[in-house]
Each structure stands twice: as C-alpha cells, then as structure tokens.
Short mmCIF file of C-alpha atoms and ligand atoms in Angstrom, two decimals:
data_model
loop_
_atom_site.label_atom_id
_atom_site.label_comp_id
_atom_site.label_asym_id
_atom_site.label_seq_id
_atom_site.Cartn_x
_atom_site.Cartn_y
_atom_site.Cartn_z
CA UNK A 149 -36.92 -4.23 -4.44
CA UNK A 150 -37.46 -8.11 -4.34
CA UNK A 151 -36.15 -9.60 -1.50
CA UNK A 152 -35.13 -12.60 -3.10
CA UNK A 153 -31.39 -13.84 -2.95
CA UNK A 154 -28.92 -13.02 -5.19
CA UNK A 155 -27.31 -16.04 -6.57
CA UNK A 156 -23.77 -17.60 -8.15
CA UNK A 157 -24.24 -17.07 -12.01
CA UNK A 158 -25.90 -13.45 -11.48
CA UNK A 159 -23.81 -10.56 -12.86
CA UNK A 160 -22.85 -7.73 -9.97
CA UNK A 161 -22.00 -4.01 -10.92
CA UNK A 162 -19.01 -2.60 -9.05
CA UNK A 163 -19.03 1.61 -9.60
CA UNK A 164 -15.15 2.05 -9.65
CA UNK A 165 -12.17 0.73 -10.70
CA UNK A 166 -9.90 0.76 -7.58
CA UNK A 167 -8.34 -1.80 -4.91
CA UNK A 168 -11.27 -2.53 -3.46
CA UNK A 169 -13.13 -3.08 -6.16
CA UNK A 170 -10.46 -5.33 -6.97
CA UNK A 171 -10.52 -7.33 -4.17
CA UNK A 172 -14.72 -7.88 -4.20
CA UNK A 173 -14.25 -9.15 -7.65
CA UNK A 174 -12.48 -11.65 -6.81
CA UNK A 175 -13.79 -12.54 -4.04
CA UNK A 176 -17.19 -12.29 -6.33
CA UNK A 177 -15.41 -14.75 -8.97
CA UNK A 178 -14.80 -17.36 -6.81
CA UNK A 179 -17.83 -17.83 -5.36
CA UNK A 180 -19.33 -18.03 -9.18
CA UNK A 181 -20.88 -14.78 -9.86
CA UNK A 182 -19.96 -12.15 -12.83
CA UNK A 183 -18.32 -9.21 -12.38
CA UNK A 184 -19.01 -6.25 -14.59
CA UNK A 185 -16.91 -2.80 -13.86
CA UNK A 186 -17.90 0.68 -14.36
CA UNK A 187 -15.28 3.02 -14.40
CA UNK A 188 -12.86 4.71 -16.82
CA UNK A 189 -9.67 3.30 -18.27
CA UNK A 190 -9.57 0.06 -19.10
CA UNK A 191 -6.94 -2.13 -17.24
CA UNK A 192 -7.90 -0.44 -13.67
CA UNK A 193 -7.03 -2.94 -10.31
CA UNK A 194 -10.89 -4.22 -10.76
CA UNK A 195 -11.24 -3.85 -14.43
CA UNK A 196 -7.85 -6.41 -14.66
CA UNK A 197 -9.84 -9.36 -12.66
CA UNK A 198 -13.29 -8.13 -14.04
CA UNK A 199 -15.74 -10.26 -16.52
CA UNK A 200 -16.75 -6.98 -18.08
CA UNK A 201 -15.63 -3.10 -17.92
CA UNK A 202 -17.72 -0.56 -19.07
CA UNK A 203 -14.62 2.32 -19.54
CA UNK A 204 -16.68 5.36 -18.72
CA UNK A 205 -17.68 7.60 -15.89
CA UNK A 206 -21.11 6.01 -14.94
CA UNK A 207 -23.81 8.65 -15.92
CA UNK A 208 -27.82 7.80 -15.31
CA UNK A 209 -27.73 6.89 -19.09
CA UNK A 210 -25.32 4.54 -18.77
CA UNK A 211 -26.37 2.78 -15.56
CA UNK A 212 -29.29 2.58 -17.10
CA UNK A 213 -28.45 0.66 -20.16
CA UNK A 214 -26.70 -1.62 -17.96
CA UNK A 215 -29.29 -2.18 -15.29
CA UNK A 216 -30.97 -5.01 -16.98
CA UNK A 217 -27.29 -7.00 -17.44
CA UNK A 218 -27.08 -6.42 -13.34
CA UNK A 219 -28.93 -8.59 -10.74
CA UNK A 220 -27.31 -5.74 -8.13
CA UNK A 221 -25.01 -2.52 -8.38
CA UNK A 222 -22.72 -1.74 -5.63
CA UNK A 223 -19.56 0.81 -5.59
CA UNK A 224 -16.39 0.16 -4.21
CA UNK A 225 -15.56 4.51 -3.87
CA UNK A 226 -17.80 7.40 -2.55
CA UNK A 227 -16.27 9.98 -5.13
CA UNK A 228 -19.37 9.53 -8.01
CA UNK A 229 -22.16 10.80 -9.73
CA UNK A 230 -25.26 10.64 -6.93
CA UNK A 231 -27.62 11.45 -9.61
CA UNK A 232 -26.12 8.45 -11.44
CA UNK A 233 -26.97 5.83 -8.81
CA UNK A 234 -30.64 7.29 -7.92
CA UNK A 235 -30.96 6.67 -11.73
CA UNK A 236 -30.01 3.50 -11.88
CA UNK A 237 -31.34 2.83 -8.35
CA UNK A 238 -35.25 2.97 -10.13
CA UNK A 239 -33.96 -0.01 -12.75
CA UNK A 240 -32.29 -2.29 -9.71
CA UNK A 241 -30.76 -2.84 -6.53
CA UNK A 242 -28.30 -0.20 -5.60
CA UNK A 243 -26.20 -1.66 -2.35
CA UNK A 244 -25.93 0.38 -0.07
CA UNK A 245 -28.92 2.72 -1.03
CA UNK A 246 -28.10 6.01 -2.84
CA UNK A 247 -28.93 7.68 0.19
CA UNK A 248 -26.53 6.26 2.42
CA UNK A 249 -24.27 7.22 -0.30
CA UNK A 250 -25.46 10.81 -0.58
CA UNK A 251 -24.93 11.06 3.24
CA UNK A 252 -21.38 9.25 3.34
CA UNK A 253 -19.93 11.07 -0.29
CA UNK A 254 -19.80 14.62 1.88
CA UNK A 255 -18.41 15.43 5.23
CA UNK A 256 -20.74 17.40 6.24
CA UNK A 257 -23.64 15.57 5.20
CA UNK A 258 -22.04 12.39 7.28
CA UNK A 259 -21.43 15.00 10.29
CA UNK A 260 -24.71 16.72 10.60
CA UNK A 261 -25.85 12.18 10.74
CA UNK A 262 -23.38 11.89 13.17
CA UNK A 263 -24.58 14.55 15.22
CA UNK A 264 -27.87 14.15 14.86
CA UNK A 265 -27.87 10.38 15.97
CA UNK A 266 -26.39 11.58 19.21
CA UNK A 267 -22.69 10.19 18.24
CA UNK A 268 -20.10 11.79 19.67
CA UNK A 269 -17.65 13.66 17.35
CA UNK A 270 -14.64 15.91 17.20
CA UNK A 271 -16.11 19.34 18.17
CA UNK A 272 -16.65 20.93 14.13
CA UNK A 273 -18.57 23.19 12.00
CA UNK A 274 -19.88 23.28 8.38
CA UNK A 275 -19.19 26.87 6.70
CA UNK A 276 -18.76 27.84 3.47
CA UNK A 277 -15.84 30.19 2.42
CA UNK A 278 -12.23 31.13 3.94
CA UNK A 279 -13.70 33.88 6.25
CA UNK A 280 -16.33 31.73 7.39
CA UNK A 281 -13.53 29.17 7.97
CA UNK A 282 -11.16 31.74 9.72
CA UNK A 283 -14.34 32.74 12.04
CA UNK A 284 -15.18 28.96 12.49
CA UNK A 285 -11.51 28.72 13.61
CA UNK A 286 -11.79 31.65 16.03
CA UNK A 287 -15.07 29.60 17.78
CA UNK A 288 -13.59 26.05 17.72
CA UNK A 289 -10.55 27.38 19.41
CA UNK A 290 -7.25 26.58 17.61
CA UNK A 291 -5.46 24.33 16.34
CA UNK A 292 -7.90 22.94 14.04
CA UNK A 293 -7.99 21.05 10.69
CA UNK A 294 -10.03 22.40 7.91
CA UNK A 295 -11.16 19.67 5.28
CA UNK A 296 -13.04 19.86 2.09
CA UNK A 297 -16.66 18.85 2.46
CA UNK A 298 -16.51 16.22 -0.68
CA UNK A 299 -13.69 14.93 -2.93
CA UNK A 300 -11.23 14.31 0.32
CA UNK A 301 -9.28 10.81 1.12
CA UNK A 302 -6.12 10.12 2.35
CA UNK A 303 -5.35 13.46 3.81
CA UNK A 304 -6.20 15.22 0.80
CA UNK A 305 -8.05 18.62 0.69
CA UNK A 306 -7.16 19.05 4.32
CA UNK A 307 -4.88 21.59 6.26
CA UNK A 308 -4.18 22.17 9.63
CA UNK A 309 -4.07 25.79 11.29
CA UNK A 310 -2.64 27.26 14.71
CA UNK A 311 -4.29 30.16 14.37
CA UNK A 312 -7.15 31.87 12.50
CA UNK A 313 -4.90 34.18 10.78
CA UNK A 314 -3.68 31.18 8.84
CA UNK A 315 -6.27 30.29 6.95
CA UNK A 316 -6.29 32.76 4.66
CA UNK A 317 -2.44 30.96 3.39
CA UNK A 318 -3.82 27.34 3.13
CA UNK A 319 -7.22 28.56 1.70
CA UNK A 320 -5.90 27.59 -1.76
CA UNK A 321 -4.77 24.62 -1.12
CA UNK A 322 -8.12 23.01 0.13
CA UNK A 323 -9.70 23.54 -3.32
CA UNK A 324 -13.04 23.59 -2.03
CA UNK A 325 -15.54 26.51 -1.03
CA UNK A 326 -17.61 23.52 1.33
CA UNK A 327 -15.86 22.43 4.35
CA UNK A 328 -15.71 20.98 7.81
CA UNK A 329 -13.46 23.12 10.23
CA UNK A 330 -12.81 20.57 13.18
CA UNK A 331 -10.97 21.01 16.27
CA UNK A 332 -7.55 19.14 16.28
CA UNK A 333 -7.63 16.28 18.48
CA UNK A 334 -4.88 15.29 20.34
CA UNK A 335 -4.71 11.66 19.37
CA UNK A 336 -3.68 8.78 22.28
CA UNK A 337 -4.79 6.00 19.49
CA UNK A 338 -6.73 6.05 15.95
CA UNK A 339 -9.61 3.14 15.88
CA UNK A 340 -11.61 1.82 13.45
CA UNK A 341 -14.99 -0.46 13.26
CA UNK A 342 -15.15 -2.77 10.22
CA UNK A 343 -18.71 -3.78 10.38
CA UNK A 344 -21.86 -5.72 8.10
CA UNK A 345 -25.27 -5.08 7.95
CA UNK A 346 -27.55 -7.37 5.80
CA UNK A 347 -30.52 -6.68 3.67
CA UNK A 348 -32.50 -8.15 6.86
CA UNK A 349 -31.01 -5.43 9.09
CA UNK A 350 -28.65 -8.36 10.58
CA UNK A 351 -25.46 -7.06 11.73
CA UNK A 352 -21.75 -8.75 12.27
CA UNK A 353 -18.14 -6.70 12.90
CA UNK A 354 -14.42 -7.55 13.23
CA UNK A 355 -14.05 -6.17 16.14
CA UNK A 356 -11.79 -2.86 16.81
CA UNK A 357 -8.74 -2.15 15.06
CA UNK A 358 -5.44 0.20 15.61
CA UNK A 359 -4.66 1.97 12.87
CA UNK A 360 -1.94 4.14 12.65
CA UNK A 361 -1.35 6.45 9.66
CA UNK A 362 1.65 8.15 7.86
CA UNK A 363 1.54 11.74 6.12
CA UNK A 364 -2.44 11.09 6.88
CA UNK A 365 -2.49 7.92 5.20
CA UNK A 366 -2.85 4.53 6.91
CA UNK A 367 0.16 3.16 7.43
CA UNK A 368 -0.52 -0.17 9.57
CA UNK A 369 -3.42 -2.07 11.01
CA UNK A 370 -3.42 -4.57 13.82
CA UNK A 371 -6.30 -6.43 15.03
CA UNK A 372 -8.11 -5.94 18.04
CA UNK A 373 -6.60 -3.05 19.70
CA UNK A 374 -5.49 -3.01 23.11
CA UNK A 375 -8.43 -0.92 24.84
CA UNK A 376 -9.97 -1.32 27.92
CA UNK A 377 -13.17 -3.37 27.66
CA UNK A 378 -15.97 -0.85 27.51
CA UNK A 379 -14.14 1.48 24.62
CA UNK A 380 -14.41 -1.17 22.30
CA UNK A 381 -17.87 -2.06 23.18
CA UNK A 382 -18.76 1.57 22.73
CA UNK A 383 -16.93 1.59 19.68
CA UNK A 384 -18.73 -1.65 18.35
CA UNK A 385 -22.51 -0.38 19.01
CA UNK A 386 -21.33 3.43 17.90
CA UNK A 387 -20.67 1.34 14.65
CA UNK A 388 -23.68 -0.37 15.25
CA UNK A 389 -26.14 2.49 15.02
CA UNK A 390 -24.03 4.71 12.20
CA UNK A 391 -24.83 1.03 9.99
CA UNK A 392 -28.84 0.94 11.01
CA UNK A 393 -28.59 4.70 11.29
CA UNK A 394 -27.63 5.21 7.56
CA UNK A 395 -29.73 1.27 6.16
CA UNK A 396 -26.75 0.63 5.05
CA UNK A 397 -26.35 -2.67 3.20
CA UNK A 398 -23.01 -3.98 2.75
CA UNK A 399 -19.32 -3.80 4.47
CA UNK A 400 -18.59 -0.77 5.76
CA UNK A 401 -16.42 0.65 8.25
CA UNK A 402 -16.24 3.74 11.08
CA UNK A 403 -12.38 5.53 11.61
CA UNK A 404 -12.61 6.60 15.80
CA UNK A 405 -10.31 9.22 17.10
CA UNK A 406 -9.54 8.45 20.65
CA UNK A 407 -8.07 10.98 22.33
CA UNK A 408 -6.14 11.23 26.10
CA UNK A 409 -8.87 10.61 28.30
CA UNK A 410 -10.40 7.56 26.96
CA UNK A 411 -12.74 9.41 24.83
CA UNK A 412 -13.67 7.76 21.64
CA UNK A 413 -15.27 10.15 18.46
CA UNK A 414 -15.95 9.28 15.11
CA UNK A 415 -13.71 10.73 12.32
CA UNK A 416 -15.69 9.34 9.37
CA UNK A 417 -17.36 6.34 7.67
CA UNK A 418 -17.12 4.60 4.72
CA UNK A 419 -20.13 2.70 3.22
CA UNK A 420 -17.84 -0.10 1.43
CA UNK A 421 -15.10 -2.26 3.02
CA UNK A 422 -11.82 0.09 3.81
CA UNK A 423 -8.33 -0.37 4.32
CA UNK A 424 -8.35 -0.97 7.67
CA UNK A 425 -10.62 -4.42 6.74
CA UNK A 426 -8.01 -5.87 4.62
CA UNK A 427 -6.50 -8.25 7.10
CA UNK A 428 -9.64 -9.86 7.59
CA UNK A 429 -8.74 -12.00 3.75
CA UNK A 430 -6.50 -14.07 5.71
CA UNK A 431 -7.48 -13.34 8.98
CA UNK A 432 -11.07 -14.20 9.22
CA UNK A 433 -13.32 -16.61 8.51
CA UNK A 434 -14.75 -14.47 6.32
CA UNK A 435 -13.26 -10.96 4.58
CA UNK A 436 -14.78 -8.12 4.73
CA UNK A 437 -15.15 -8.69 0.75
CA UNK A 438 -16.65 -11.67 1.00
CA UNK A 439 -19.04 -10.08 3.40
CA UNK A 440 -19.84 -7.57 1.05
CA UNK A 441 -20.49 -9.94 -1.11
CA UNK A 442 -23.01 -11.68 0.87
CA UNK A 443 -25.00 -8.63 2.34
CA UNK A 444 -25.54 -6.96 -1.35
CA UNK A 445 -26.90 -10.49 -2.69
CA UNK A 446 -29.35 -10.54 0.24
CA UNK A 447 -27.20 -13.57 1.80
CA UNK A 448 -26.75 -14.08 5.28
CA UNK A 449 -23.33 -12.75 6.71
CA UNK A 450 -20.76 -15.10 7.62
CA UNK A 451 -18.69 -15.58 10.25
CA UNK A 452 -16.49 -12.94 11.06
CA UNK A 453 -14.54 -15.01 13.52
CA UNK A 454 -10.77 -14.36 14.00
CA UNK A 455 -8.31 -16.62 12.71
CA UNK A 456 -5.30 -15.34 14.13
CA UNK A 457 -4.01 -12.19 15.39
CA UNK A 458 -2.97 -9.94 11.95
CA UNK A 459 -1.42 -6.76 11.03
CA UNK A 460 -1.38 -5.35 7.55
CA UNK A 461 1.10 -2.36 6.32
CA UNK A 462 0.69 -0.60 3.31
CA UNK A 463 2.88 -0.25 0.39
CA UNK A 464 2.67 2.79 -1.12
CA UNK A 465 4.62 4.25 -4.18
CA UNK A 466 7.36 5.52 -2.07
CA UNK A 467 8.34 1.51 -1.62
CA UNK A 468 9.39 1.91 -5.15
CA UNK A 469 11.34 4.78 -4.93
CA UNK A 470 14.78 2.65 -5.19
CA UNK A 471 13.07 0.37 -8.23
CA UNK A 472 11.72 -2.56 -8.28
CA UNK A 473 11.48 -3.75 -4.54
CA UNK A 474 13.16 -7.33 -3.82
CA UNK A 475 9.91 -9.24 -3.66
CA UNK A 476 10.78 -12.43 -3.09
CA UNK A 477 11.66 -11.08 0.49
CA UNK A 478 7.69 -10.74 0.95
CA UNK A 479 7.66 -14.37 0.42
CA UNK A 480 10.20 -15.51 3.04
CA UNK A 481 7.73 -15.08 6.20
CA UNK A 482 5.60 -18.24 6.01
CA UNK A 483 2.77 -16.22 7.34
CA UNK A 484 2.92 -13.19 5.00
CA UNK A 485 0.60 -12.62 2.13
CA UNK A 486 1.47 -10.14 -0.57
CA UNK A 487 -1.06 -8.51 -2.08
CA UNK A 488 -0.24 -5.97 -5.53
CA UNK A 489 -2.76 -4.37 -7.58
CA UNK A 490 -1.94 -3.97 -10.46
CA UNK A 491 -1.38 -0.35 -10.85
CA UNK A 492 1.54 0.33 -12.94
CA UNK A 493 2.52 3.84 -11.57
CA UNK A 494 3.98 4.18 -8.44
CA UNK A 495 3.48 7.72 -7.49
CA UNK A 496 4.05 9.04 -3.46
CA UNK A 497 1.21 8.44 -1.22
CA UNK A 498 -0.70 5.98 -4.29
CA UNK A 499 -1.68 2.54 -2.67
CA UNK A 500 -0.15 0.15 -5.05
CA UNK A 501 -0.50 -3.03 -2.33
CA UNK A 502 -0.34 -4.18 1.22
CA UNK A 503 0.97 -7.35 3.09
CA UNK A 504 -0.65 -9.31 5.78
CA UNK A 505 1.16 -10.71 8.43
CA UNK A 506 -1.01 -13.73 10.74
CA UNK A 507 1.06 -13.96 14.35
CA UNK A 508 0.82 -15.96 17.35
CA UNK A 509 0.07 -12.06 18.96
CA UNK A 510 -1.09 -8.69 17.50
CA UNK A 511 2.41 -7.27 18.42
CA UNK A 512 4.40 -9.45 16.71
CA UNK A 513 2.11 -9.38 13.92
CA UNK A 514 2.97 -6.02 13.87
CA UNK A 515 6.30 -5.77 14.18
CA UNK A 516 6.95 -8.72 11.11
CA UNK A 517 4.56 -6.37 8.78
CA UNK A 518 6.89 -4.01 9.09
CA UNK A 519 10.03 -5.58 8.97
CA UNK A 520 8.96 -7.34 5.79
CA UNK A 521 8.01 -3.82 4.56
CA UNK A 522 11.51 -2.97 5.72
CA UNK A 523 13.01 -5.11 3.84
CA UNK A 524 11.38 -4.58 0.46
CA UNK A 525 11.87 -0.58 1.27
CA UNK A 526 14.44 -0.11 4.12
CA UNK A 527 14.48 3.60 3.04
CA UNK A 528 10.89 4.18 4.02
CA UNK A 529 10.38 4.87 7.60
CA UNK A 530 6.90 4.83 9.31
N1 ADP B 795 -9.34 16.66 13.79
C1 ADP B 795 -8.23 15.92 13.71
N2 ADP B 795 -7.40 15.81 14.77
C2 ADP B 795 -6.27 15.06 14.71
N3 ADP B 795 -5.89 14.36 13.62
C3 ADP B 795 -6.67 14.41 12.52
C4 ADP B 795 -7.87 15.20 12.51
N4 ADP B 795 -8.46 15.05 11.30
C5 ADP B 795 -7.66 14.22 10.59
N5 ADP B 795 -6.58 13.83 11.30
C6 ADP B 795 -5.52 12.90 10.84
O1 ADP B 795 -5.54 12.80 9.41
C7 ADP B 795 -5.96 11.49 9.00
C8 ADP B 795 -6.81 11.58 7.75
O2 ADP B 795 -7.95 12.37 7.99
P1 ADP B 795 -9.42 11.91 7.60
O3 ADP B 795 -10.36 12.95 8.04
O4 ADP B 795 -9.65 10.52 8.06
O5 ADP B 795 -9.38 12.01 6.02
P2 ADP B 795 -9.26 10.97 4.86
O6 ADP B 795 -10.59 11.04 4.20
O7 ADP B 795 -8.18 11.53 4.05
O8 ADP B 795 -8.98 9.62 5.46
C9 ADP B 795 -6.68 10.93 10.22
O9 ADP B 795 -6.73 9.52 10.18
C10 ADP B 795 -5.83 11.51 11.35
O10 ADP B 795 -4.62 10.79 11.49
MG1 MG B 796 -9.82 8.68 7.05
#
C-alpha cells in the first residue's frame, strides 16, 4: 500500500458505530478530514458526529463499494466481519491490518500470540466444549474463569468456577462452544498499556495505568500507577513487542493482571484506543484518538507527554437509575470534563459517558472523579 501520507480533506472509514468511534471522529473533524461510518442504525455515538453513515453491517460488498470514497479504513470494535475487512483490505488501507484483527477479534487466537512471543500470561487453555472445559478446569487447578473465545467484552460470556463440577451449571450461560479456561488470578492491581505504533514501525505510550473495574467493567482509571520502577518498564516493552509483534498500526492498548508477588501477565489487547486511554483527551498532549489518527494516515505520532495527573470514572446506565442525573454538578469542578455519548438508553452495565478529572496528584484525581460521579449518582457505589 502507498506509503504516502494521509492528508486533512481525505475521507477515513471508521467500522462501528460506538464511543470510540465517536471520539476519533471528532478528533478526525477537527483536524479537517471526513468521517464516513459503517455500522447499523443511524444516529449511533459516531454516526451523530459523522460526515457520512453507511447504516449496515459492513459485508466485503459493501466495503467494497466504499473503498474508492476512503483514503483509509480503520475500526473502532473487534466484534466484525474478518472476511469483510480482508475484502476491502485488497481495494485500500485497512489500519491496523486484518490480521492483527483476526488475531485480536478471538481470545484464543490473541493467547496462542501471547504465548508464542514468550509473554507471560495467566496460566490457560483453549478447548472446545463443557467437558473439555470441566477437564481443562481439573488441569489448571481451580478457581478458574472460563470465557468465550470471540464475542466477549466487559465481562460478558465469562463465568467463574470453584470447582470442575461447576461447569456443567454455567455452561449455558457462556454461549459459546470456543473458549479460554484461565486460572483465576488473585489480583494485587489491574494495569494497562495504552500504546502507538506508526506505519514506520515508530512507537510512543502513555505510560501505565490503574484500572480498577466494577461487575468486570472498568470502573476508574488513574494515570501512572504507583509500581515500582521495573514493573512498569516491563509492562511498557511487554506492550512494546505485543504492538511490533501483531504490525499493528494505530492506538492500541494491553490490560496486565498483576498479581501478589509483583508478577505482571497480560489479560488481553485491544487493537484500537480503549477505555482506559480516555484521560489522555485532556490529559496529554496528544489523545490516544488523535494518535490514532495520526498512525492510520501514515503521520508521525505526537507527543504523548503528560499534562497533569488524571483519573477518569465511568458512567454507566446505572447513573441513571434515579432519572436524569443533576449535571450541572459535573460542571462545578473546574478541572472536570464531561463527556456523554449520545446513546439514548441507559441500560445496566451500557457505557453512556465518562468524566475526566486533571489533579495536582493521581490520588486526588481520583478521589474528585468519584466524588463528582457521587454526586450525579450517590446511589451507585464502586
Ligand atoms: N483470570 C482472571 N483472574 C482474575 N480476574 C479476572 C480474570 N479474568 C477476568 N478477570 C476480571 O474480569 C475483568 C474482565 O475480564 P476480561 O478478560 O478483561 O474481559 P473483557 O473482554 O470483558 O474486558 C478483568 O478486568 C478482571 O477484573
Ligand atoms: Mg478487559
């Protein structure tokens, strides 16, 4: 694929209608470029701020009608047709390549990379079927967590078993003959890597963040976690080889487990800027959308230089629960930015938005994040 820069007036294809998507078209728009969406419905978060939406499920007929509209297709979720993008993939640049999506879309695809790069993991194995699982269970040693090789995010497809006699109950509920039995880890801290890597195989990071998650879904965020120097540089070039491991090109991110002993494993990767990244809008010099940006238009990366320590929380649909939630409390921390988007329907566990607190320190950008979040929702407790 030429190698020449993509540039403002150029149209980019986002596959997907979510948040993130959302948040790179904007990002996108600013900086001068067009924005077409592919995904069904047509008021999604991305379609809302979009030039264009194509309302369908992209199929290789339809990416390739588009592709000559497109200077460059990325996607903004793993959960799509792979046969779509290698399609569309022959017309024009697909960012990252279909293959690091092929590898990144399935658990145990992205395992079988991890372990054969030589990065360390939570002990697992790929089996198909509940008495494979049950066996798997028997070798891993209980507890363990059994998770649907494709289809899974925020906690979903997953259960967790104390025995192997159990999995014959929660079979049903994974919905999924594929999956990844893993040994439960007993979790001092959960990490994550958001990370760059250009067209050129240049590479840039935001350094390591705490996450910490409710009901398996991230909850809050603070920059650069408290670890002792040579876990975060491990962390950092782990991140490092998954990106030149997979070619990715684009923002992308790697979720660590760290566990009692100061022992960091990967838990999974996403080849597209994640939750985790969203504090670097306000508190980088460059967010990871912007970066995105940059690295599927062939640009250099920017800077990814900290602006201030930040937290982020999440606002999911339980904030609603009690109605509308005061918002102009969001608004009275000087240092807060609200961000909403767009989705109309606030079920449990959907991400409808997140605020981002900057602080003098990461704890007290912590703590505001959630007492703002407290005070739009003071009956949801993290
Ligand atoms: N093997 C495990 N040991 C301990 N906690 C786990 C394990 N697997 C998942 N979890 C918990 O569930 C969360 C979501 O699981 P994850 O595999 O990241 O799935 P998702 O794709 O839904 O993000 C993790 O961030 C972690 O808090
Ligand atoms: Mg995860």
């Amino acid at each position: 694929m030429s190698a020449a820069p993509i540039l403002p007036g150029a149209a980019i294809g986002i596959l997907g209608g979510g948040q993130l998507g959302r948040m790179l078209a904007a990002a996108a728009r600013r900086s001068g470029y067009r924005v077409h969406v592919i995904a069904p419905g047509t008021a999604t978060p991305a379609g809302q701020v979009a030039d264009e939406v194509h309302d369908a499920e992209p199929s290789p007929e339809l990416l390739r009608g588009l592709a000559g509209e497109l200077s460059v297709l990325t996607y903004e979720f793993e959960n799509l047709s792979a046969a779509a993008v290698e399609a569309a993939a022959e017309h024009l640049p697909v960012r990252p390549s279909p293959h690091t999506l092929r590898t990144t879309q399935d658990r145990a695809r992205e395992k079988a990379f991890l372990r054969e790069q030589g990065l360390p993991t939570a002990p697992f194995e790929a089996v198909t079927g509940g008495e494979a699982a049950a066996a798997a269970v028997q070798r891993i040693g209980p507890p363990a967590v059994i998770k649907s090789a494709g289809l899974g995010y925020d906690g979903k497809g997953q259960a967790r078993v104390d025995s192997a006699d159990e999995v014959a109950a929660v079979w049903p509920s994974i919905g999924a003959e594929a999956v990844v039995v893993e040994a439960c880890i007993d979790l001092a801290m959960e990490v994550s890597v958001v990370a760059a890597r250009g067209v050129d195989g240049s590479f840039a990071h935001y350094g390591v963040t705490e996450n910490r998650h409710r009901d398996h879904i991230l909850d809050l965020s603070v920059s650069d976690a408290e670890l002792d120097p040579r876990t975060s540089e491990e962390a950092v070039a782990i991140a490092r080889a998954v990106g030149a491991g997979l070619d990715a090109v684009g923002t992308y991110c790697v979720e660590f487990f760290l566990d009692g002993s100061g022992r960091l494993m990967v838990n999974e990767v996403a080849p597209r800027p994640h939750n985790s990244g969203h504090l670097t809008i306000e508190g980088a010099a460059t967010s990871q959308f912007d970066q995105q940006l940059r690295a599927v238009c062939g640009l250099p990366l920017g800077s990814t230089r900290r602006l201030a320590p930040a937290a982020m929380v999440n606002l999911l649909g339980d904030v609603w629960d009690a109605g509308t939630p005061p918002w102009a409390e969001a608004f009275r921390d000087p240092a807060a930015t609200l961000h909403l988007y767009g989705k109309d329907a606030p079920r449990p566990g959907r991400k409808m938005g997140h605020i981002t607190v900057l602080g003098d320190d990461r704890q007290e950008a912590g703590r505001r994040a959630l007492e703002l979040r407290n005070r739009l929702a003071p009956h949801v407790v993290s």
